[in-house]
CSV table of C-alpha atoms in Angstrom, one decimal:
chain,number,residue,atom,x,y,z
A,849,MET,CA,0.0,0.1,0.1
A,850,LYS,CA,2.8,2.5,0.9
A,851,ASN,CA,4.4,1.7,-2.5
A,852,LEU,CA,1.2,2.5,-4.2
A,853,VAL,CA,0.8,5.8,-2.5
A,854,LEU,CA,4.4,6.6,-3.3
A,855,LEU,CA,4.0,5.7,-7.0
A,856,LEU,CA,1.0,7.7,-7.1
A,857,ILE,CA,2.8,10.7,-5.6
A,858,LEU,CA,5.6,10.5,-8.0
A,859,SER,CA,3.6,10.2,-11.0
A,860,LEU,CA,1.4,13.2,-10.1
A,861,PHE,CA,4.7,15.2,-9.3
A,862,SER,CA,6.2,14.2,-12.6
A,863,VAL,CA,2.9,15.2,-14.5
A,864,TYR,CA,3.0,18.6,-12.4
A,865,CYS,CA,6.7,19.3,-13.5
A,866,SER,CA,6.0,18.4,-17.1
A,867,ALA,CA,3.1,20.5,-17.3
A,868,GLN,CA,5.0,23.5,-16.1
A,869,SER,CA,6.1,25.7,-19.0
A,870,ASN,CA,9.7,27.0,-19.1
A,871,PRO,CA,10.4,30.6,-19.6
A,872,LYS,CA,11.5,30.3,-23.0
A,873,ASN,CA,8.2,29.1,-24.0
A,874,GLU,CA,6.3,31.9,-22.2
A,875,LYS,CA,8.5,34.4,-24.2
A,876,GLU,CA,7.6,32.8,-27.4
A,877,LYS,CA,4.0,32.7,-26.5
A,878,SER,CA,3.9,36.3,-25.6
A,879,GLU,CA,5.5,37.8,-28.9
A,880,MET,CA,3.3,38.7,-31.8
A,881,LYS,CA,4.8,37.9,-35.0
A,882,PRO,CA,3.7,39.1,-38.6
A,883,SER,CA,2.8,36.2,-40.9
A,884,LYS,CA,2.2,35.8,-44.5
A,885,ASN,CA,-1.3,34.7,-45.8
A,886,ASP,CA,-1.9,32.2,-48.6
A,887,ASP,CA,-1.4,34.8,-51.1
A,888,GLY,CA,2.2,35.5,-49.8
A,889,GLU,CA,1.1,38.8,-48.4
A,890,TRP,CA,1.9,40.1,-44.8
A,891,ASP,CA,-1.2,39.7,-42.6
A,892,LEU,CA,-2.3,40.7,-39.1
A,893,THR,CA,-5.1,39.1,-37.3
A,894,VAL,CA,-7.0,40.9,-34.7
A,895,ILE,CA,-9.4,39.0,-32.6
A,896,ASP,CA,-11.2,41.7,-30.8
A,897,THR,CA,-14.7,42.1,-32.5
A,898,GLN,CA,-15.0,45.7,-32.1
A,899,PHE,CA,-11.7,46.1,-34.3
A,900,ASP,CA,-13.7,45.4,-37.4
A,901,TYR,CA,-16.1,48.1,-36.6
A,902,PHE,CA,-13.6,50.6,-35.8
A,903,LEU,CA,-11.5,49.9,-38.9
A,904,ASN,CA,-14.7,50.4,-41.2
A,905,ALA,CA,-16.7,53.2,-39.2
A,906,ILE,CA,-14.2,55.3,-37.2
A,907,ALA,CA,-10.7,54.9,-38.7
A,908,LYS,CA,-9.5,57.2,-41.6
A,909,PRO,CA,-9.3,55.3,-44.9
A,910,ILE,CA,-6.2,53.7,-46.1
A,911,SER,CA,-6.0,56.3,-48.8
A,912,GLN,CA,-5.2,59.2,-46.2
A,913,TYR,CA,-1.9,57.6,-45.5
A,914,SER,CA,1.4,56.7,-47.4
A,915,GLU,CA,3.2,53.5,-46.9
A,916,SER,CA,6.4,55.3,-45.8
A,917,TYR,CA,4.4,57.6,-43.3
A,918,LEU,CA,2.9,54.4,-41.8
A,919,LYS,CA,6.1,52.5,-41.6
A,920,ASN,CA,7.9,55.4,-39.8
A,921,ARG,CA,5.0,55.6,-37.3
A,922,ASN,CA,4.8,51.9,-36.7
A,923,THR,CA,8.5,51.7,-36.1
A,924,PHE,CA,8.0,54.4,-33.3
A,925,LEU,CA,4.8,52.8,-32.0
A,926,VAL,CA,6.3,49.2,-32.0
A,927,THR,CA,9.2,50.5,-30.0
A,928,GLU,CA,6.8,52.2,-27.7
A,929,TRP,CA,4.6,49.4,-27.2
A,930,ASN,CA,7.5,46.9,-26.6
A,931,SER,CA,9.0,49.2,-24.0
A,932,TYR,CA,5.6,49.4,-22.1
A,933,TYR,CA,5.4,45.5,-22.4
A,934,SER,CA,8.9,45.0,-20.9
A,935,SER,CA,8.4,47.4,-18.1
A,936,GLY,CA,5.2,46.0,-17.3
A,937,ARG,CA,3.4,49.2,-17.8
A,938,TYR,CA,-0.2,48.8,-18.7
A,939,ARG,CA,0.0,45.2,-18.0
A,940,ASN,CA,-3.8,45.0,-18.1
A,941,LEU,CA,-3.7,46.1,-21.8
A,942,ILE,CA,-0.4,45.0,-23.3
A,943,GLU,CA,0.0,41.3,-23.1
A,944,SER,CA,2.6,40.7,-25.5
A,945,SER,CA,5.4,42.3,-27.5
A,946,ILE,CA,5.4,42.8,-31.2
A,947,ASP,CA,7.9,41.4,-33.4
A,948,TYR,CA,8.4,44.0,-36.3
A,949,ASP,CA,11.3,44.5,-38.6
A,950,PRO,CA,11.4,48.1,-40.0
A,951,LYS,CA,13.9,46.7,-42.9
A,952,GLU,CA,11.0,44.4,-43.8
A,953,LYS,CA,8.7,45.5,-46.7
A,954,TYR,CA,5.3,44.5,-45.4
A,955,GLY,CA,3.1,46.4,-47.8
A,956,ILE,CA,0.6,49.2,-47.2
A,957,LYS,CA,-2.2,47.1,-46.1
A,958,PHE,CA,-0.2,45.5,-43.2
A,959,GLU,CA,1.4,48.8,-42.2
A,960,TYR,CA,-2.1,50.4,-42.2
A,961,LYS,CA,-3.8,47.6,-40.0
A,962,LEU,CA,-1.0,47.7,-37.7
A,963,TYR,CA,-1.2,51.5,-37.2
A,964,GLN,CA,-4.9,51.1,-36.8
A,965,VAL,CA,-4.5,48.7,-33.9
A,966,PHE,CA,-2.6,51.2,-31.9
A,967,ALA,CA,-5.3,53.9,-32.9
A,968,TYR,CA,-7.9,51.4,-31.7
A,969,VAL,CA,-6.2,50.7,-28.4
A,970,ASN,CA,-6.4,54.7,-28.0
A,971,TRP,CA,-9.8,54.7,-29.0
A,972,LYS,CA,-11.2,51.8,-26.9
A,973,TYR,CA,-9.0,52.0,-23.8
A,974,GLY,CA,-7.7,55.6,-23.8
A,975,LEU,CA,-4.0,54.4,-24.1
A,976,LYS,CA,-2.1,57.5,-25.1
A,977,MET,CA,0.7,56.6,-27.3
A,978,ASN,CA,3.2,59.3,-28.6
A,979,GLY,CA,3.7,57.8,-31.9
A,980,LEU,CA,-0.1,58.4,-33.1
A,981,SER,CA,-0.8,61.6,-35.1
A,982,GLY,CA,-2.9,64.1,-33.3
A,983,SER,CA,-6.1,63.2,-35.6
A,984,ASP,CA,-5.9,59.7,-34.6
A,985,THR,CA,-5.6,60.2,-30.8
A,986,THR,CA,-9.1,61.8,-30.5
A,987,ARG,CA,-11.8,59.7,-28.7
A,988,TYR,CA,-15.0,59.6,-30.7
């Protein structure tokens, strides 16, 4: 009977230890990385259901921006976002860092959508980010 209890405790302990994730896996899980869709274009998936409403009804149209403008703003905004993430600031809003390479050519659609993610977070949660233009920081 003692051997059975000991065996049960050891097996539960091993299951518990194997279920624990290591810090490397947590870091990998907490980073948003751009990915290419089936057409070979860079894509960004936003799960929040109100984001589509924001994009279609509130955000400025894509024609209002140039790709170079968006790339410059996104480079700054991603750096700001990642600094908030690494410092733990706004922990209730920022749950992951963003893997963004300013040298990569993502395309205007991706750059626009990423920029609008920052504008959306400002609109919905009131998070002030220095990289947003004045007209994109107003709450509607």
